[in-house]
Coordinates of C-alpha atoms (C1' of nucleotides) in Angstrom, one line a residue:
Chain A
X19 CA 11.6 17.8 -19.3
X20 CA 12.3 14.1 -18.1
X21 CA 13.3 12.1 -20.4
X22 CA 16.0 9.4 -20.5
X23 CA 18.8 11.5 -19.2
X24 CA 16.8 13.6 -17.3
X25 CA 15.3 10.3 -15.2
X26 CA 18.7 8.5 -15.2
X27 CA 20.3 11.6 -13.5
X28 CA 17.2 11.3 -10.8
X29 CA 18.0 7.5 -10.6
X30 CA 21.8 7.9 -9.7
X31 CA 20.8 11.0 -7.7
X32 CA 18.2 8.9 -5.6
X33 CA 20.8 5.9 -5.7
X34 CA 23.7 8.3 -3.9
X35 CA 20.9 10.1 -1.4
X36 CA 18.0 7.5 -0.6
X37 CA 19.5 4.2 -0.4
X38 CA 19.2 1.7 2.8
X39 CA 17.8 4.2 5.1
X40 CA 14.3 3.0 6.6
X41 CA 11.2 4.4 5.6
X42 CA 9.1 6.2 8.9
X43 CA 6.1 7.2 7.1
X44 CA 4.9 8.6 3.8
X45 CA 2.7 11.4 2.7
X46 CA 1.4 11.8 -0.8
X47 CA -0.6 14.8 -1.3
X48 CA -3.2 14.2 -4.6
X49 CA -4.3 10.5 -5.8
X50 CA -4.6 12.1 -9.3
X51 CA -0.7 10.6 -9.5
X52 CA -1.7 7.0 -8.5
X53 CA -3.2 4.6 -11.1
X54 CA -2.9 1.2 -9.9
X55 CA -2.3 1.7 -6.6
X56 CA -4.4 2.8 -3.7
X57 CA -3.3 5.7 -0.9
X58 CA -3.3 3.3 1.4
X59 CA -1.1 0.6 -0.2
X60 CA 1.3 3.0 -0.9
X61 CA 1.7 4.0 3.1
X62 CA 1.2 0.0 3.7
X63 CA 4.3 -1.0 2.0
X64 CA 6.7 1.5 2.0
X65 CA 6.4 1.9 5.9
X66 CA 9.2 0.1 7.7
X67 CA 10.7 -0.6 4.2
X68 CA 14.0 0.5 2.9
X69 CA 14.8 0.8 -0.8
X70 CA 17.9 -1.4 -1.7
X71 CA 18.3 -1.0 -5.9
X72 CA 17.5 1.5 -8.5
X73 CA 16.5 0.8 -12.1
X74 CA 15.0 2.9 -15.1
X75 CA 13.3 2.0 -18.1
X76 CA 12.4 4.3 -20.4
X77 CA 11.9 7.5 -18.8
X78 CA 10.4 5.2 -15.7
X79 CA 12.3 5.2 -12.2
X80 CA 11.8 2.0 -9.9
X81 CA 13.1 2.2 -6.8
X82 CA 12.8 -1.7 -5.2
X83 CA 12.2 -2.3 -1.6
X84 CA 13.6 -4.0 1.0
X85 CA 10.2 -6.0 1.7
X86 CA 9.6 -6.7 -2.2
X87 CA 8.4 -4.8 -4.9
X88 CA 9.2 -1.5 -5.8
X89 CA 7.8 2.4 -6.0
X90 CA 7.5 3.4 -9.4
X91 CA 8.0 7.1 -9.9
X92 CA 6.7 8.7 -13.4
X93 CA 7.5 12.6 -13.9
X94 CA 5.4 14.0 -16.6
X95 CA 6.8 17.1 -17.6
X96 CA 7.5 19.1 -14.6
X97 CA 8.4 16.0 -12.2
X98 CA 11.8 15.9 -10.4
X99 CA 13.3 14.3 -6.8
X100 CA 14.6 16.0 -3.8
X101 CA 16.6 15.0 -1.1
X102 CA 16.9 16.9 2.2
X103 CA 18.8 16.0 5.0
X104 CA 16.7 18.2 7.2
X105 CA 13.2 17.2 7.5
X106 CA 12.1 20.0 5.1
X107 CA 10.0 19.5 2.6
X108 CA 9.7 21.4 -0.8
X109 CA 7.2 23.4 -2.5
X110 CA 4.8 21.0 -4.1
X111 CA 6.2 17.7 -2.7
X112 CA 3.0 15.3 -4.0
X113 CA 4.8 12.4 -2.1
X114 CA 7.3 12.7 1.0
X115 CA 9.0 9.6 1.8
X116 CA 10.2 10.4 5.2
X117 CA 13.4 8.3 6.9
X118 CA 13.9 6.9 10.4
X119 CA 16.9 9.3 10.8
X120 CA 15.5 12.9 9.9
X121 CA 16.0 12.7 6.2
X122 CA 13.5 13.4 3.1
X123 CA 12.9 12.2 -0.3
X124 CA 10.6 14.1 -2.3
X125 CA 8.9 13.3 -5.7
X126 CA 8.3 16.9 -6.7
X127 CA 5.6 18.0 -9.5
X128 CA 4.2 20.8 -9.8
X129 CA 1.6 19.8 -12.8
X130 CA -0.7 16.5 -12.2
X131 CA 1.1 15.3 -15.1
X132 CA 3.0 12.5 -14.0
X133 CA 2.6 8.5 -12.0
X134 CA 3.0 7.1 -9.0
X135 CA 2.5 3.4 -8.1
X136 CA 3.6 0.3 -6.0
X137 CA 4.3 -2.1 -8.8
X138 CA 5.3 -6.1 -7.6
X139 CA 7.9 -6.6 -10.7
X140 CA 9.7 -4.2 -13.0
X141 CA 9.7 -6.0 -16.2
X142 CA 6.1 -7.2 -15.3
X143 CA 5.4 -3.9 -15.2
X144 CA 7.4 -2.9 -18.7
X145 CA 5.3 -5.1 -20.0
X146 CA 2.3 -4.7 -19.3
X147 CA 2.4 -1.1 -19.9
X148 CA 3.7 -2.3 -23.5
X149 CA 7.0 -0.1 -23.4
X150 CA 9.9 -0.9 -26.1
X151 CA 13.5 -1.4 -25.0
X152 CA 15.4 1.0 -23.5
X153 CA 17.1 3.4 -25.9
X154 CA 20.2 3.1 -24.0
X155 CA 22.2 -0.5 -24.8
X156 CA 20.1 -1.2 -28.1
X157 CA 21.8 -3.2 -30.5
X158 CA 22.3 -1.9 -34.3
X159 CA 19.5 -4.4 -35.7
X160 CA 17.0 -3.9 -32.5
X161 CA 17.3 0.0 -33.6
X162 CA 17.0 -1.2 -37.5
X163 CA 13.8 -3.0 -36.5
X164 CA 12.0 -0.3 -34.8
X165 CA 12.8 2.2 -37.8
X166 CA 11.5 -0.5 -40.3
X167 CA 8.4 -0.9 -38.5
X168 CA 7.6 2.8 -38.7
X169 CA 5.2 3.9 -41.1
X170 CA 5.4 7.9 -40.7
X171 CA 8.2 10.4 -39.8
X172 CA 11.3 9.2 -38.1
X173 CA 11.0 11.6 -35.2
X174 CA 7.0 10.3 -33.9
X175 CA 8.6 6.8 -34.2
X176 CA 11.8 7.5 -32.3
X177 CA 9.0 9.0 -29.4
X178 CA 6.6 6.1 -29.6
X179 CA 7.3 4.4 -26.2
X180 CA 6.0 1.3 -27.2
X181 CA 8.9 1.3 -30.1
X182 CA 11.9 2.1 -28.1
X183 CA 11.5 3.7 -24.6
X184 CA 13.2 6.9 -23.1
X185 CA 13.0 9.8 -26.2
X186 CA 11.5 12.7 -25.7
X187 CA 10.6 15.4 -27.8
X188 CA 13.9 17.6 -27.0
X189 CA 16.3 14.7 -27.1
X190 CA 14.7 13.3 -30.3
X191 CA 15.2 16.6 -32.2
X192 CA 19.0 16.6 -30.8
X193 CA 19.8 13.3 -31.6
X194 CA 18.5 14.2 -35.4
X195 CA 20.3 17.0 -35.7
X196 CA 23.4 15.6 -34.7
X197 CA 22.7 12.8 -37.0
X198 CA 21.8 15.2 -39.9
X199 CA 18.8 14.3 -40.2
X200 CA 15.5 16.0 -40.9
X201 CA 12.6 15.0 -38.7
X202 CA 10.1 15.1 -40.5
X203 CA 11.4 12.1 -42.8
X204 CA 9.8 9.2 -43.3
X205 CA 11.0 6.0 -41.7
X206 CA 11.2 4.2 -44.7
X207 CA 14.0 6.9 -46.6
X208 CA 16.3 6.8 -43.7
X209 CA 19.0 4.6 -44.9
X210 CA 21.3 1.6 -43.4
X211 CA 24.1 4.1 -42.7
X212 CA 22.0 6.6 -41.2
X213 CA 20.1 3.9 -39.1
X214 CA 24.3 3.1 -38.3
X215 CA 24.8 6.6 -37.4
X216 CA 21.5 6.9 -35.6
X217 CA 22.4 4.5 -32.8
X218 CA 25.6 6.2 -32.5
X219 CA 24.1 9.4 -31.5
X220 CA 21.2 7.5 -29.3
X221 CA 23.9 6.4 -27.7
X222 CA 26.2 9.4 -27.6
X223 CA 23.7 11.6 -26.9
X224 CA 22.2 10.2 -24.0
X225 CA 25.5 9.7 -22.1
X226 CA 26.5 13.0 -22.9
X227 CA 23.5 14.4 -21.4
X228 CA 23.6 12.2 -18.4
X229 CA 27.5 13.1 -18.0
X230 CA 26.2 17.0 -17.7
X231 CA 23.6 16.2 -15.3
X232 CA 21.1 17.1 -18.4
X233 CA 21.0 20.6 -17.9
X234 CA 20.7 22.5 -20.7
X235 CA 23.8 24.9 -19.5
X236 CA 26.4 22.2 -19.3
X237 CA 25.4 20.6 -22.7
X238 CA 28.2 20.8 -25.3
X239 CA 28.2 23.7 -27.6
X240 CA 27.8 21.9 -30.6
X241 CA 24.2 21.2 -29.4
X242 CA 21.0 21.9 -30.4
X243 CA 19.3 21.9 -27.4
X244 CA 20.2 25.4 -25.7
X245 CA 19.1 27.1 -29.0
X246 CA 15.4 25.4 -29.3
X247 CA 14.2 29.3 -30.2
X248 CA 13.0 30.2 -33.5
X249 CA 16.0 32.6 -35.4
X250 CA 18.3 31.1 -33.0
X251 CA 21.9 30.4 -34.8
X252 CA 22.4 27.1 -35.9
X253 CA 26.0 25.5 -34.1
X254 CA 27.0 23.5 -37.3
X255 CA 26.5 26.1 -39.8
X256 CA 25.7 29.8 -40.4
X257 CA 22.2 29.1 -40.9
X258 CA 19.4 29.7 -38.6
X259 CA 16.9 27.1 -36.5
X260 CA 13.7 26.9 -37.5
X261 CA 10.2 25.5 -35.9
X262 CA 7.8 22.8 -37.2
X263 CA 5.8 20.5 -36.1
X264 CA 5.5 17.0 -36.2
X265 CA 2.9 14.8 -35.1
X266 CA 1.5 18.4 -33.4
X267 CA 4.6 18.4 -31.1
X268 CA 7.1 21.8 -31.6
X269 CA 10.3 20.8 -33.6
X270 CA 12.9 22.8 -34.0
X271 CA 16.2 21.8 -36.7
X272 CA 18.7 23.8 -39.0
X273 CA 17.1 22.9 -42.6
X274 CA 21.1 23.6 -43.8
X275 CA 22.5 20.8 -42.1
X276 CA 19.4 18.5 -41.9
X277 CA 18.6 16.3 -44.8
Chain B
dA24 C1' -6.3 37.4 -21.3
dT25 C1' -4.5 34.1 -24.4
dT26 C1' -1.3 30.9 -26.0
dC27 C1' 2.2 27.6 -25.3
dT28 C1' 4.3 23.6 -23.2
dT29 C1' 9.7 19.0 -22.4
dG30 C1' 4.5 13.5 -21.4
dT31 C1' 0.8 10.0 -21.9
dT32 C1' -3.6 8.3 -23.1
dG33 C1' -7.7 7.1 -25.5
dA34 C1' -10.4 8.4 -29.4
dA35 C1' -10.4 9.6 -34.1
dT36 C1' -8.4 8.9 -38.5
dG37 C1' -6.1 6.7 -42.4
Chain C
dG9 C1' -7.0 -4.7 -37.5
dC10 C1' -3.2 -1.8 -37.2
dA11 C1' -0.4 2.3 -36.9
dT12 C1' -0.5 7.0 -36.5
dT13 C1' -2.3 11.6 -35.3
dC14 C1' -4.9 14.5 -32.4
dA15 C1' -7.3 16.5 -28.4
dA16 C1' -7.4 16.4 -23.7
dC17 C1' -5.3 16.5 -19.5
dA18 C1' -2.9 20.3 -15.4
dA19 C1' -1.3 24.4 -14.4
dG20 C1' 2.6 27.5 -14.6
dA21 C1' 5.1 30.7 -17.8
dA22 C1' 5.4 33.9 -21.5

DNA sequence: ATTCTTGTTGAATG
DNA sequence: GCATTCAACAAGAA
């Protein structure tokens, strides 16, 4: 599930529970998560470190340390943090950052699917891992440029990381939908006024779902997303959501209010 | 038991 | 050479 909203609600909630406290010791439980970065480096420099900022890119968290650098914390599909006050750790914590003063962070997963690393600079590392801008704070002509440049549907272009970072694939079908879009449209008939409308509900979108901590309860009922069932009734209309795919990933939209 | 899955990657394809 | 699509990955859920 973490996508955009899903990773900047980890990044405030990390930001409010995790901030300044110094690191005692770490434990990560499978190296299948690290890529760049070795077991050991990973205990090396987070011990005695604190973490002082937060940033996101994309649907990557950073959190910097205190002694330079930052831990970069990717979340696959099943990823998510905890914080515990109490030195108790959760069921499949894969890294426990503990504190000086009792407390717990957690990077929680309980599929392999997902990154951790020690990375020296964040937009070093956005770059070499080729990632677009963020979707969040993209001008109208950065958006106009990334929908030119795609060759087939709008939907696998709005997911290409490299393109513009942070969609998933149930964001991207909700951002559609409230733009009236169909999915499986190629880039090149989206229009002007529809790439206008498209930034709008980037944009909307996203800091709605941040706003409801992105769960899929709180999200307005004008939404797709709670209804992402095939036969489910469409919110708009009194037509009915239906399942595709698109580029082999499961896409659901109402045909009746998506052009 | 079999199929499906919210993400990324590297190979295959156009 | 480039962009796009697909299978593979992991492992729980339906």
């Amino acid at each position: 599930m973490p996508e955009l909203p899903d990773v900047e609600y980890l990044r405030r909630y990390a930001h409010d529970t995790a901030l300044g406290r110094e690191i005692d010791s770490t434990s990560l439980r499978d190296e299948r998560l690290l890529r760049e970065t070795s077991r050991q480096l990973v205990a090396r420099r987070l011990k005695g470190a604190r973490f002082d900022e937060t940033a996101r890119h994309g649907k990557h968290l950073f959190l910097t340390l205190s002694s330079g650098g930052a831990l970069m914390l990717h979340f696959g599909m099943t990823g998510t943090l905890r914080f515990r006050p109490d030195a108790n750790e959760p069921d499949f914590s894969q890294l426990v950052i503990r504190f000086t003063d009792g407390s717990v962070l957690a990077y929680v997963n309980k599929r392999m699917l997902g990154r951790i690393a020690v990375v020296e600079h964040v937009d070093e590392y956005v770059r070499e891992h080729e990632l677009g801008p963020d979707a969040l704070g993209m001008s109208r002509d950065d958006l106009a440029e990334v929908v030119r440049g795609g060759r087939g549907a709008i939907k696998s272009t709005l997911m290409n990381q490299s393109r513009i970072a942070g969609l998933g694939n149930v964001y991207t079908d909700e951002i559609l939908y409230q733009c009236g879009i169909d999915p499986r449209r190629p880039c090149a008939d989206v229009t002007d006024e529809e790439i206008t409308t498209l930034r709008e509900q980037i944009e909307s979108v996203c800091i709605t779902a941040v706003r409801c901590q992105a769960n899929p309860q709180r999200v307005p009922d004008s939404w797709l997303l709670p209804r992402r069932e095939e036969g489910a009734s469409c919110p708009g209309c009194e037509g009915e959501v239906v399942k595709v795919t698109v580029s082999g990933r499961s896409t659901y939209l109402c045909a009746g209010c998506q052009q």
